[in-house]
Amino acid sequence: MSGDGSWRRVSREGRRFLRGRYRSLRRLALWSLLESAHTFLGGYAVARALDDGFLAGRTGTGLGWLAVAGAGALLGALALRGVFGGLADLVEPLRDGLVRRSVRQAIGRAVADPGRAGDAGAVSRLTQQTEMARDSFAGLVLVARSFVFTALGALLGLAALDPVLLVLVLPALLLGTAGFLATLRPMARVQRAALDADEELSGRAGELAAGLRDVVACGGGASAGAPVERLIAEQERLTGRLARWTALRTLALGLAGRLPVVALLAGTPWLLGRGVSAGAVAGALTYLVQSLLPALDALMTAVGAAGTRLLVVLDRFCTPQSDSAAATTAPEVAPGVGAGPGVAVELRGVWFAYGPRAQPVIDGLDLTVGAGEHLAVVGPSGIGKSTLTALIAGLLPPGGGTVRVAGAPAQGVTGPGPDLRRTLLPQQAYVFTGTVRENLTHLCPGPVSGAEVERATAALGSDGLVDRLGGLDGAVDPARLSPGERQHLALTAAYLSPAPLLLLDEATCHLDLRTEERAERALAARPGTLVVVAHRISSAARADRVLVLDGTRAVCGTHAELPARSPLYRDLVGLWNARG
């Protein structure tokens, strides 16, 4: 967020809002003048009570001036009562206007993109953020008005007692105020980032909750939950930054609130030597301790908390597209448009990052996988291989660009029930308590004959495991199976699946070399497209093409040609060969 841009947008909208409410502002100002009178009388009466009364031996005169100070306190109470009446004339129209704007923005986005999922951020803007703006605006107006008119009364009183008092008080006051103002813009940026992360976390959590059953069934919990974990970590980081800026703001508050008093007390001998009376010094101390510094402290606290929060929230309402995802995600085209004949998977300009300010894992990726092709994906651990399969599987939405499977958006569903265009097998295989037959055929929408299941187990080499489990009607206890046995059953189920696209995310990592080769060759020979995240060089060598992910760069080619084109692939081949 640009602090200058946000300030300009909010200032422009603020002037427009206040332009038609001069009557309410005049009412507030007139009532607040009584508060200036109350402040002026508070310190001036104390000075006169000492100089003209008690120190001069005239007790009655001193008591009379103290009575004047008490009358000033009554004026302050009367002023506060009138101020609250005028405050409602400003606050409630602001809230109503923000509610209307939030509804217009949500309707506008829905009309512009009817197929898009509901805007979860709109709920936050309509409820939490409008109330946040209302309360922050009310508190800010109240304390800002109080400070302006209190400061007016106090400074006039100091000048009336002796102008030299201003020489000691003002520099210290301005120094602390300048330090405080320097923290406002960074705090606003951090709070804006925190609101962005909060809205995105709300949206991601809603998406995950809606498909939680399918995510668990596919064993995709780690991939699907990763964005939520990154957003939680981002919120934790932003909270730490906000705490550090808050500590600096507290230091500035201490300077502004204590330094003027210290300066006045330290300079008292000098003041008395210049002929300033003891009553004037006491009156100046009264102005500082009872009026000016409490008002300044309230103002800084309100501006530092409510003010920066108000700036952030209003900027979100003033920005035409307030959700970051809408600003960065390229619009999807209609299903079937742009996908050539025989194309199983197509990625165009795909961008993805775990968090609004995280480095992209995939950046500008273009990839076409033909129908019937066998593609291997390789790269160092954590480079984005599982992220890529999750994008193709529709578990993650791209941050930008388009991901299409069989000509339709990857996240679209072609009809009621599961999307049968692809099957994803993660590293942790999904096996459930039931019969062997149920575990092998649960990805098939209709009945599967025993002969078909037997052909599949023979092709994958899992027939021996099936026999050990008691045949197709034998019971499966996932806790009694090794990771390799669970993967073997899951691979057989994928072979029987009618999905034309199979995605294996290191789904053979627990198999020995011979079993892995047999399974991958069988799955490649099956009608359809196979995308394998490889963890051995043999898997890459068997593929038609190999996609090498190297940071945000990607190189695609055959196993034979890639060592000359990709230093990373050459290193990976050497590493794999060294491991035997």
Coordinates of C-alpha atoms in Angstrom, one line a residue:
M1 CA 0.0 0.0 0.0
S2 CA 1.3 3.5 -0.8
G3 CA 0.8 5.7 2.2
D4 CA 0.7 8.9 0.1
G5 CA -1.8 7.4 -2.3
S6 CA -4.0 6.2 0.6
W7 CA -3.8 9.6 2.3
R8 CA -4.8 11.4 -0.9
R9 CA -7.7 9.1 -1.6
V10 CA -9.1 9.3 1.9
S11 CA -8.5 13.1 2.1
R12 CA -10.4 13.6 -1.1
E13 CA -13.3 11.5 0.1
G14 CA -13.2 13.1 3.5
R15 CA -13.5 16.6 2.1
R16 CA -16.4 15.5 0.0
F17 CA -18.1 14.1 3.0
L18 CA -17.6 17.1 5.2
R19 CA -18.5 19.7 2.5
G20 CA -22.2 19.3 3.0
R21 CA -22.1 19.2 6.8
Y22 CA -20.9 22.6 7.8
R23 CA -23.9 23.1 10.1
S24 CA -22.9 20.1 12.2
L25 CA -19.3 21.3 12.2
R26 CA -20.3 24.8 13.3
R27 CA -22.4 23.3 16.1
L28 CA -19.5 21.3 17.4
A29 CA -17.2 24.4 17.2
L30 CA -19.6 26.6 19.1
W31 CA -20.0 24.1 21.9
S32 CA -16.2 23.5 22.0
L33 CA -15.5 27.2 22.5
L34 CA -17.0 26.7 26.0
E35 CA -14.3 24.1 26.6
S36 CA -11.6 26.7 25.6
A37 CA -13.1 29.0 28.2
H38 CA -13.1 26.3 30.8
T39 CA -9.4 25.6 30.1
F40 CA -8.4 29.3 30.1
L41 CA -10.1 29.9 33.4
G42 CA -8.6 26.8 35.0
G43 CA -5.0 27.9 34.9
Y44 CA -5.5 31.7 34.9
A45 CA -7.7 31.5 38.0
V46 CA -5.0 29.4 39.9
A47 CA -2.4 32.0 39.0
R48 CA -4.5 34.9 40.2
A49 CA -5.6 33.0 43.4
L50 CA -1.9 32.7 44.4
D51 CA -0.5 36.1 43.3
D52 CA -3.5 38.3 44.1
G53 CA -4.9 36.2 46.9
F54 CA -3.1 33.8 49.1
L55 CA 0.5 35.0 48.6
A56 CA -0.7 38.6 49.0
G57 CA -2.5 37.8 52.3
R58 CA -6.0 38.2 50.8
T59 CA -7.6 34.8 51.4
G60 CA -11.0 35.9 50.2
T61 CA -9.7 37.0 46.9
G62 CA -7.9 33.6 46.5
L63 CA -11.0 31.7 47.3
G64 CA -13.0 33.9 44.8
W65 CA -10.6 33.0 42.0
L66 CA -10.8 29.3 42.9
A67 CA -14.6 29.7 42.6
V68 CA -14.1 31.1 39.1
A69 CA -12.1 28.0 38.3
G70 CA -14.9 25.9 39.6
A71 CA -17.4 27.8 37.4
G72 CA -15.1 27.0 34.4
A73 CA -15.4 23.3 35.2
L74 CA -19.2 23.6 34.9
L75 CA -18.8 25.2 31.5
G76 CA -16.7 22.2 30.4
A77 CA -19.4 19.8 31.5
L78 CA -22.0 21.8 29.6
A79 CA -19.8 21.9 26.5
L80 CA -19.4 18.1 26.6
R81 CA -23.1 17.5 26.7
G82 CA -23.7 19.6 23.6
V83 CA -20.7 18.1 21.7
F84 CA -22.2 14.6 21.9
G85 CA -25.4 15.8 20.3
G86 CA -23.5 17.2 17.4
L87 CA -21.3 14.2 17.0
A88 CA -24.1 11.9 16.0
D89 CA -24.9 14.2 13.0
L90 CA -21.4 13.3 11.6
V91 CA -20.9 9.7 12.6
E92 CA -24.2 8.1 11.6
P93 CA -24.1 9.5 8.0
L94 CA -20.6 8.1 7.6
R95 CA -21.6 4.6 8.6
D96 CA -24.6 4.6 6.4
G97 CA -22.6 5.8 3.4
L98 CA -20.0 3.0 3.9
V99 CA -22.7 0.4 4.1
R100 CA -24.1 1.6 0.8
R101 CA -20.7 1.6 -0.8
S102 CA -19.9 -1.9 0.4
V103 CA -23.1 -3.2 -1.0
R104 CA -22.5 -1.5 -4.3
Q105 CA -19.0 -2.9 -4.6
A106 CA -20.2 -6.4 -3.8
I107 CA -23.0 -6.2 -6.3
G108 CA -20.7 -4.7 -8.9
R109 CA -18.2 -7.6 -8.6
A110 CA -20.9 -10.2 -8.7
V111 CA -22.4 -8.6 -11.9
A112 CA -18.9 -8.4 -13.5
D113 CA -18.0 -12.0 -12.7
P114 CA -21.2 -14.1 -12.0
G115 CA -19.2 -17.3 -11.9
R116 CA -16.8 -16.2 -9.2
A117 CA -17.2 -17.5 -5.7
G118 CA -18.9 -15.3 -3.1
D119 CA -16.8 -12.4 -1.9
A120 CA -16.0 -13.4 1.7
G121 CA -14.3 -10.0 2.3
A122 CA -17.6 -8.2 1.6
V123 CA -19.0 -9.6 4.9
S124 CA -16.1 -8.2 6.8
R125 CA -16.5 -4.8 5.1
L126 CA -20.2 -4.7 5.6
T127 CA -20.1 -5.6 9.3
Q128 CA -16.8 -5.4 11.1
Q129 CA -15.1 -2.7 9.0
T130 CA -18.1 -0.3 8.8
E131 CA -18.5 -0.5 12.6
M132 CA -14.7 -0.1 13.0
A133 CA -14.8 3.0 10.8
R134 CA -17.8 4.4 12.7
D135 CA -16.3 3.9 16.2
S136 CA -12.8 5.2 15.1
F137 CA -14.3 8.3 13.4
A138 CA -16.4 9.1 16.5
G139 CA -13.5 8.7 18.8
L140 CA -11.1 10.7 16.6
V141 CA -13.5 13.6 16.1
L142 CA -14.2 13.7 19.8
V143 CA -10.6 13.9 21.0
A144 CA -9.3 16.0 18.1
R145 CA -11.9 18.6 18.7
S146 CA -11.1 18.5 22.4
F147 CA -7.4 18.9 21.8
V148 CA -7.8 21.8 19.4
F149 CA -10.0 23.9 21.7
T150 CA -8.2 22.8 24.9
A151 CA -4.8 23.8 23.3
L152 CA -6.3 27.1 22.2
G153 CA -7.4 27.9 25.8
A154 CA -4.2 26.7 27.3
L155 CA -1.8 28.6 25.0
L156 CA -3.9 31.8 25.3
G157 CA -3.7 31.4 29.1
L158 CA 0.1 30.9 29.0
A159 CA 0.5 34.0 26.9
A160 CA -1.8 35.9 29.2
L161 CA 0.3 34.9 32.3
D162 CA 3.6 35.6 30.6
P163 CA 4.7 34.9 27.0
V164 CA 8.1 33.7 28.1
L165 CA 6.4 30.5 29.4
L166 CA 5.8 29.5 25.8
V167 CA 9.5 29.5 25.2
L168 CA 10.0 26.6 27.7
V169 CA 6.8 24.6 26.9
L170 CA 6.4 24.7 23.1
P171 CA 9.8 23.2 21.9
A172 CA 9.5 20.1 24.1
L173 CA 5.8 19.7 23.1
L174 CA 6.6 20.0 19.4
L175 CA 9.6 17.5 19.7
G176 CA 7.4 14.7 21.1
T177 CA 4.6 15.4 18.7
A178 CA 7.0 15.2 15.7
G179 CA 8.3 11.8 16.9
F180 CA 4.8 10.6 17.2
L181 CA 3.7 11.7 13.8
A182 CA 6.7 9.9 12.2
T183 CA 5.2 6.6 13.3
L184 CA 1.8 7.1 11.7
R185 CA 2.5 6.2 8.1
P186 CA 4.4 2.9 8.9
M187 CA 1.7 1.8 11.3
A188 CA -1.0 2.5 8.7
R189 CA 0.9 0.4 6.1
V190 CA 1.2 -2.5 8.6
Q191 CA -2.5 -2.3 9.6
R192 CA -3.5 -2.3 5.9
A193 CA -1.4 -5.4 5.3
A194 CA -3.0 -7.0 8.4
L195 CA -6.5 -6.4 7.0
D196 CA -5.5 -7.8 3.6
A197 CA -4.2 -10.9 5.3
D198 CA -7.3 -11.2 7.4
E199 CA -9.7 -11.0 4.4
E200 CA -7.6 -13.5 2.4
L201 CA -7.4 -15.9 5.4
S202 CA -11.2 -15.7 5.7
G203 CA -11.7 -16.5 2.0
R204 CA -9.1 -19.3 2.0
A205 CA -10.6 -20.9 5.1
G206 CA -14.1 -20.7 3.6
E207 CA -12.9 -22.4 0.4
L208 CA -11.1 -25.1 2.4
A209 CA -14.1 -25.8 4.7
A210 CA -16.4 -26.1 1.7
G211 CA -14.3 -28.9 0.2
L212 CA -12.9 -30.4 3.4
R213 CA -14.4 -33.8 2.9
D214 CA -12.9 -34.1 -0.6
V215 CA -9.6 -32.8 0.5
V216 CA -9.3 -35.4 3.2
A217 CA -10.5 -38.2 0.9
C218 CA -7.8 -37.3 -1.7
G219 CA -5.1 -37.0 1.0
G220 CA -4.5 -33.4 0.0
G221 CA -4.7 -31.9 3.4
A222 CA -1.1 -30.7 3.5
S223 CA -1.3 -29.0 0.1
A224 CA -4.7 -27.5 0.7
G225 CA -3.8 -26.3 4.2
A226 CA -0.4 -24.8 3.3
P227 CA -1.9 -21.4 2.1
V228 CA -3.8 -21.1 5.4
E229 CA -0.7 -21.8 7.4
R230 CA 1.3 -19.2 5.4
L231 CA -1.4 -16.6 6.0
I232 CA -1.4 -17.3 9.7
A233 CA 2.3 -16.9 9.7
E234 CA 2.0 -13.7 7.8
Q235 CA -0.5 -12.4 10.4
E236 CA 1.9 -13.3 13.2
R237 CA 4.7 -11.4 11.5
L238 CA 2.6 -8.3 11.0
T239 CA 1.5 -8.4 14.6
G240 CA 5.1 -8.3 15.6
R241 CA 5.8 -5.4 13.4
L242 CA 2.8 -3.5 14.7
A243 CA 4.0 -4.1 18.3
R244 CA 7.4 -2.6 17.5
W245 CA 5.9 0.5 16.0
T246 CA 3.5 0.7 19.0
A247 CA 6.5 0.7 21.3
L248 CA 8.1 3.6 19.4
R249 CA 4.8 5.5 19.5
T250 CA 4.6 5.0 23.3
L251 CA 8.1 6.5 23.6
A252 CA 7.0 9.5 21.6
L253 CA 3.9 9.9 23.8
G254 CA 6.2 9.9 26.9
L255 CA 8.4 12.6 25.4
A256 CA 5.4 14.8 24.5
G257 CA 3.6 14.2 27.7
R258 CA 6.5 14.5 30.2
L259 CA 9.2 16.6 28.7
P260 CA 7.2 20.0 28.8
V261 CA 6.6 19.5 32.6
V262 CA 10.3 18.7 33.2
A263 CA 11.3 21.7 31.2
L264 CA 9.0 24.0 33.1
L265 CA 10.1 22.7 36.5
A266 CA 13.8 22.8 35.5
G267 CA 13.4 26.3 34.2
T268 CA 11.5 27.7 37.3
P269 CA 14.6 29.4 38.9
W270 CA 15.3 31.1 35.6
L271 CA 11.7 32.2 35.2
L272 CA 11.6 33.6 38.8
G273 CA 14.8 35.4 38.1
R274 CA 13.2 37.1 35.1
G275 CA 10.4 38.4 37.2
V276 CA 7.8 35.7 36.4
S277 CA 5.5 35.3 39.5
A278 CA 5.1 32.1 41.4
G279 CA 1.4 32.2 40.6
A280 CA 2.2 32.3 36.9
V281 CA 4.5 29.3 37.2
A282 CA 1.8 27.4 39.1
G283 CA -0.9 28.4 36.5
A284 CA 1.4 27.2 33.7
L285 CA 1.9 23.9 35.5
T286 CA -1.9 23.7 35.9
Y287 CA -2.4 24.2 32.2
L288 CA 0.1 21.4 31.4
V289 CA -0.9 18.8 34.0
Q290 CA -4.7 19.3 34.0
S291 CA -5.5 20.3 30.4
L292 CA -2.9 20.4 27.6
L293 CA -1.0 17.2 28.2
P294 CA -4.0 15.0 29.0
A295 CA -5.6 16.3 25.8
L296 CA -2.4 15.7 23.8
D297 CA -2.1 12.2 25.3
A298 CA -5.7 11.4 24.3
L299 CA -5.2 12.8 20.8
M300 CA -2.0 10.8 20.2
T301 CA -3.6 7.6 21.5
A302 CA -6.6 8.1 19.3
V303 CA -4.7 9.0 16.2
G304 CA -2.2 6.2 16.7
A305 CA -4.9 3.6 17.2
A306 CA -8.2 4.8 15.8
G307 CA -6.7 7.2 13.3
T308 CA -4.5 4.7 11.5
R309 CA -7.2 2.1 11.6
L310 CA -9.7 4.6 10.2
L311 CA -7.3 5.5 7.4
V312 CA -6.8 1.9 6.5
V313 CA -10.5 1.0 6.5
L314 CA -11.6 4.1 4.6
D315 CA -8.9 3.4 2.0
R316 CA -10.3 0.0 1.4
F317 CA -13.7 1.5 0.7
C318 CA -12.2 4.2 -1.5
T319 CA -10.2 1.7 -3.6
P320 CA -12.4 0.4 -6.5
Q321 CA -11.1 -3.2 -6.1
S322 CA -10.3 -3.7 -2.5
D323 CA -9.5 -7.3 -2.5
S324 CA -6.0 -8.2 -3.7
A325 CA -7.0 -11.3 -5.4
A326 CA -9.3 -9.5 -7.8
A327 CA -6.5 -7.1 -8.7
T328 CA -4.0 -9.9 -9.5
T329 CA -5.9 -12.8 -10.9
A330 CA -6.3 -12.8 -14.6
P331 CA -9.9 -13.5 -15.8
E332 CA -10.8 -17.0 -16.7
V333 CA -12.0 -17.6 -20.3
A334 CA -15.0 -19.8 -21.1
P335 CA -14.5 -23.5 -21.0
G336 CA -13.1 -25.0 -24.2
V337 CA -11.8 -21.6 -25.5
G338 CA -8.0 -21.5 -26.1
A339 CA -7.4 -25.3 -25.6
G340 CA -6.2 -27.0 -28.7
P341 CA -7.2 -30.4 -29.8
G342 CA -5.6 -33.2 -27.9
V343 CA -4.6 -30.9 -25.0
A344 CA -4.9 -32.5 -21.5
V345 CA -3.5 -29.7 -19.4
E346 CA -2.8 -26.1 -20.3
L347 CA -1.2 -23.4 -18.1
R348 CA -0.9 -19.8 -19.4
G349 CA 1.0 -17.1 -17.4
V350 CA 0.3 -19.0 -14.1
W351 CA 1.5 -17.2 -11.0
F352 CA 1.1 -18.4 -7.4
A353 CA 2.5 -17.4 -4.0
Y354 CA 1.6 -18.5 -0.4
G355 CA 0.5 -15.2 1.0
P356 CA 0.0 -11.7 -0.4
R357 CA 3.6 -10.6 0.2
A358 CA 5.4 -13.9 -0.1
Q359 CA 7.8 -14.6 -3.0
P360 CA 6.1 -16.4 -5.8
V361 CA 6.6 -20.2 -6.0
I362 CA 5.5 -20.3 -9.6
D363 CA 5.8 -17.1 -11.7
G364 CA 4.6 -16.8 -15.4
L365 CA 4.6 -20.5 -16.1
D366 CA 3.4 -21.6 -19.6
L367 CA 2.9 -25.3 -20.1
T368 CA 0.9 -27.6 -22.4
V369 CA 0.6 -31.3 -21.8
G370 CA -0.8 -33.3 -24.7
A371 CA -3.5 -36.0 -24.3
G372 CA -1.8 -39.3 -23.7
E373 CA 1.6 -37.7 -22.8
H374 CA 3.8 -38.9 -19.9
L375 CA 5.3 -35.8 -18.1
A376 CA 7.8 -35.9 -15.2
V377 CA 8.2 -32.9 -12.9
V378 CA 11.6 -32.5 -11.1
G379 CA 13.3 -30.0 -8.9
P380 CA 14.7 -29.5 -5.4
S381 CA 12.6 -30.0 -2.4
G382 CA 10.2 -27.1 -1.7
I383 CA 10.6 -25.6 -5.3
G384 CA 6.9 -25.9 -6.1
K385 CA 6.3 -29.4 -7.6
S386 CA 3.5 -30.2 -5.2
T387 CA 2.1 -26.7 -5.7
L388 CA 2.0 -27.3 -9.4
T389 CA 0.1 -30.6 -9.1
A390 CA -2.3 -28.9 -6.6
L391 CA -3.0 -26.2 -9.2
I392 CA -3.7 -28.7 -11.9
A393 CA -5.9 -30.7 -9.5
G394 CA -7.9 -27.6 -8.7
L395 CA -7.0 -27.7 -5.0
L396 CA -5.3 -24.3 -5.2
P397 CA -6.5 -21.3 -7.2
P398 CA -3.8 -19.6 -9.3
G399 CA -2.9 -16.1 -8.1
G400 CA -2.7 -15.1 -11.8
G401 CA -3.1 -16.7 -15.2
T402 CA -5.2 -19.7 -16.2
V403 CA -5.0 -23.4 -15.5
R404 CA -7.2 -25.6 -17.8
V405 CA -7.8 -29.3 -17.7
A406 CA -9.4 -30.8 -20.8
G407 CA -10.3 -27.3 -22.0
A408 CA -12.1 -26.2 -18.9
P409 CA -10.9 -24.2 -15.8
A410 CA -9.1 -26.5 -13.4
Q411 CA -11.3 -25.5 -10.5
G412 CA -14.5 -26.0 -12.4
V413 CA -16.7 -29.1 -12.0
T414 CA -18.3 -30.5 -15.2
G415 CA -21.5 -31.8 -13.4
P416 CA -22.9 -32.9 -10.1
G417 CA -20.6 -35.0 -8.0
P418 CA -16.8 -35.3 -8.2
D419 CA -14.8 -33.9 -11.1
L420 CA -13.8 -37.0 -13.0
R421 CA -11.4 -35.3 -15.3
R422 CA -8.4 -36.1 -13.1
T423 CA -7.2 -38.1 -10.1
L424 CA -4.5 -36.9 -7.7
L425 CA -2.4 -39.3 -5.7
P426 CA -0.3 -37.6 -3.0
Q427 CA 2.7 -38.9 -1.2
Q428 CA 0.5 -40.1 1.7
A429 CA -1.8 -42.6 0.1
Y430 CA -5.5 -42.6 0.9
V431 CA -6.6 -46.1 2.2
F432 CA -9.7 -46.5 4.3
T433 CA -11.2 -49.2 6.5
G434 CA -13.3 -51.5 4.3
T435 CA -12.8 -54.3 1.8
V436 CA -10.0 -54.5 -0.7
R437 CA -12.6 -54.2 -3.5
E438 CA -14.0 -51.0 -2.0
N439 CA -10.5 -49.5 -1.7
L440 CA -9.6 -50.4 -5.3
T441 CA -12.9 -49.1 -6.9
H442 CA -13.9 -46.1 -4.8
L443 CA -12.7 -43.7 -7.6
C444 CA -15.1 -45.4 -10.1
P445 CA -18.6 -43.9 -10.4
G446 CA -20.2 -47.2 -11.4
P447 CA -19.8 -50.9 -10.6
V448 CA -16.5 -52.6 -11.7
S449 CA -16.4 -56.3 -12.5
G450 CA -14.1 -58.7 -10.7
A451 CA -12.3 -59.4 -14.0
E452 CA -11.4 -55.7 -14.4
V453 CA -10.1 -55.5 -10.9
E454 CA -8.0 -58.6 -11.4
R455 CA -6.5 -57.3 -14.6
A456 CA -5.6 -54.1 -12.8
T457 CA -3.9 -55.9 -9.9
A458 CA -2.0 -58.0 -12.3
A459 CA -0.8 -55.0 -14.4
L460 CA 0.3 -53.1 -11.2
G461 CA 1.8 -56.2 -9.5
S462 CA -0.5 -55.8 -6.5
D463 CA -2.2 -59.2 -6.9
G464 CA 0.2 -60.7 -4.3
L465 CA -0.8 -58.0 -1.8
V466 CA -4.5 -58.6 -2.5
D467 CA -4.1 -62.3 -1.9
R468 CA -2.3 -61.7 1.4
L469 CA -5.2 -59.4 2.5
G470 CA -7.7 -62.2 1.8
G471 CA -8.8 -61.4 -1.7
L472 CA -11.1 -58.7 -3.0
D473 CA -13.5 -59.3 -0.1
G474 CA -10.7 -59.2 2.5
A475 CA -10.7 -56.5 5.1
V476 CA -8.3 -53.6 5.0
D477 CA -7.0 -52.1 8.2
P478 CA -4.9 -49.0 7.2
A479 CA -3.0 -49.1 10.4
R480 CA -1.7 -52.6 9.6
L481 CA -0.4 -51.7 6.2
S482 CA 3.1 -50.3 5.4
P483 CA 3.4 -47.0 3.5
G484 CA 4.5 -48.9 0.5
E485 CA 1.4 -51.3 0.7
R486 CA -0.9 -48.3 1.0
Q487 CA 0.7 -46.7 -2.1
H488 CA 0.4 -49.9 -4.0
L489 CA -3.4 -50.1 -3.3
A490 CA -3.9 -46.4 -4.2
L491 CA -2.0 -46.8 -7.5
T492 CA -4.2 -49.7 -8.4
A493 CA -7.3 -47.6 -7.6
A494 CA -5.9 -44.8 -9.8
Y495 CA -5.4 -47.4 -12.7
L496 CA -9.1 -48.4 -12.4
S497 CA -10.2 -44.7 -12.3
P498 CA -11.9 -43.5 -15.5
A499 CA -10.2 -40.1 -15.1
P500 CA -8.2 -39.3 -18.3
L501 CA -5.5 -37.4 -16.2
L502 CA -3.5 -39.0 -13.4
L503 CA -1.4 -36.8 -11.1
L504 CA 1.2 -38.6 -9.0
D505 CA 2.8 -36.4 -6.4
E506 CA 5.7 -38.6 -5.3
A507 CA 3.0 -41.4 -5.0
T508 CA 5.7 -44.1 -5.5
C509 CA 8.3 -42.8 -3.0
H510 CA 7.7 -45.8 -0.7
L511 CA 8.1 -48.5 -3.4
D512 CA 11.3 -50.2 -4.4
L513 CA 12.7 -49.5 -7.8
R514 CA 11.3 -52.5 -9.6
T515 CA 7.8 -52.1 -8.2
E516 CA 7.9 -48.3 -9.0
E517 CA 8.9 -49.0 -12.6
R518 CA 6.2 -51.6 -13.1
A519 CA 3.6 -49.3 -11.7
E520 CA 4.6 -46.2 -13.7
R521 CA 4.8 -48.2 -16.9
A522 CA 1.4 -49.7 -16.3
L523 CA -0.1 -46.2 -15.6
A524 CA 1.6 -44.7 -18.6
A525 CA 0.2 -47.5 -20.9
R526 CA -3.3 -46.9 -19.5
P527 CA -5.3 -44.6 -21.8
G528 CA -4.9 -41.1 -20.7
T529 CA -2.3 -38.6 -19.5
L530 CA 0.2 -39.1 -16.7
V531 CA 2.0 -36.3 -14.7
V532 CA 4.5 -37.6 -12.2
V533 CA 6.5 -35.7 -9.6
A534 CA 9.7 -37.7 -9.8
H535 CA 12.0 -38.4 -6.9
R536 CA 14.3 -40.8 -8.8
I537 CA 16.1 -40.3 -12.1
S538 CA 14.6 -43.5 -13.5
S539 CA 11.1 -41.9 -13.3
A540 CA 12.3 -38.9 -15.3
A541 CA 14.0 -41.1 -17.8
R542 CA 10.8 -43.1 -18.5
A543 CA 8.8 -39.9 -19.2
D544 CA 8.1 -38.5 -22.7
R545 CA 9.1 -35.0 -21.4
V546 CA 10.6 -33.6 -18.2
L547 CA 9.6 -30.3 -16.6
V548 CA 12.4 -28.8 -14.5
L549 CA 11.4 -26.3 -11.9
D550 CA 14.2 -24.0 -10.8
G551 CA 13.0 -21.2 -8.6
T552 CA 10.5 -19.2 -10.7
R553 CA 12.1 -20.5 -13.9
A554 CA 11.1 -23.6 -15.7
V555 CA 12.7 -25.7 -18.5
C556 CA 10.9 -28.5 -20.4
G557 CA 12.4 -31.1 -22.7
T558 CA 13.4 -34.7 -23.0
H559 CA 15.6 -36.5 -20.6
A560 CA 18.3 -36.7 -23.2
E561 CA 18.4 -33.0 -24.1
L562 CA 17.9 -31.4 -20.7
P563 CA 21.4 -31.9 -19.2
A564 CA 22.7 -29.5 -21.9
R565 CA 19.9 -27.0 -21.4
S566 CA 19.5 -27.0 -17.6
P567 CA 22.4 -26.9 -15.2
L568 CA 20.0 -27.8 -12.4
Y569 CA 18.8 -31.0 -14.2
R570 CA 22.4 -31.9 -14.9
D571 CA 23.2 -31.6 -11.2
L572 CA 20.1 -33.6 -10.3
V573 CA 21.0 -36.4 -12.7
G574 CA 24.5 -36.5 -11.2
L575 CA 23.1 -36.6 -7.6
W576 CA 20.6 -39.3 -8.4
N577 CA 23.3 -41.4 -10.2
A578 CA 25.6 -41.0 -7.2
R579 CA 22.9 -42.4 -4.9
G580 CA 22.7 -45.5 -7.1

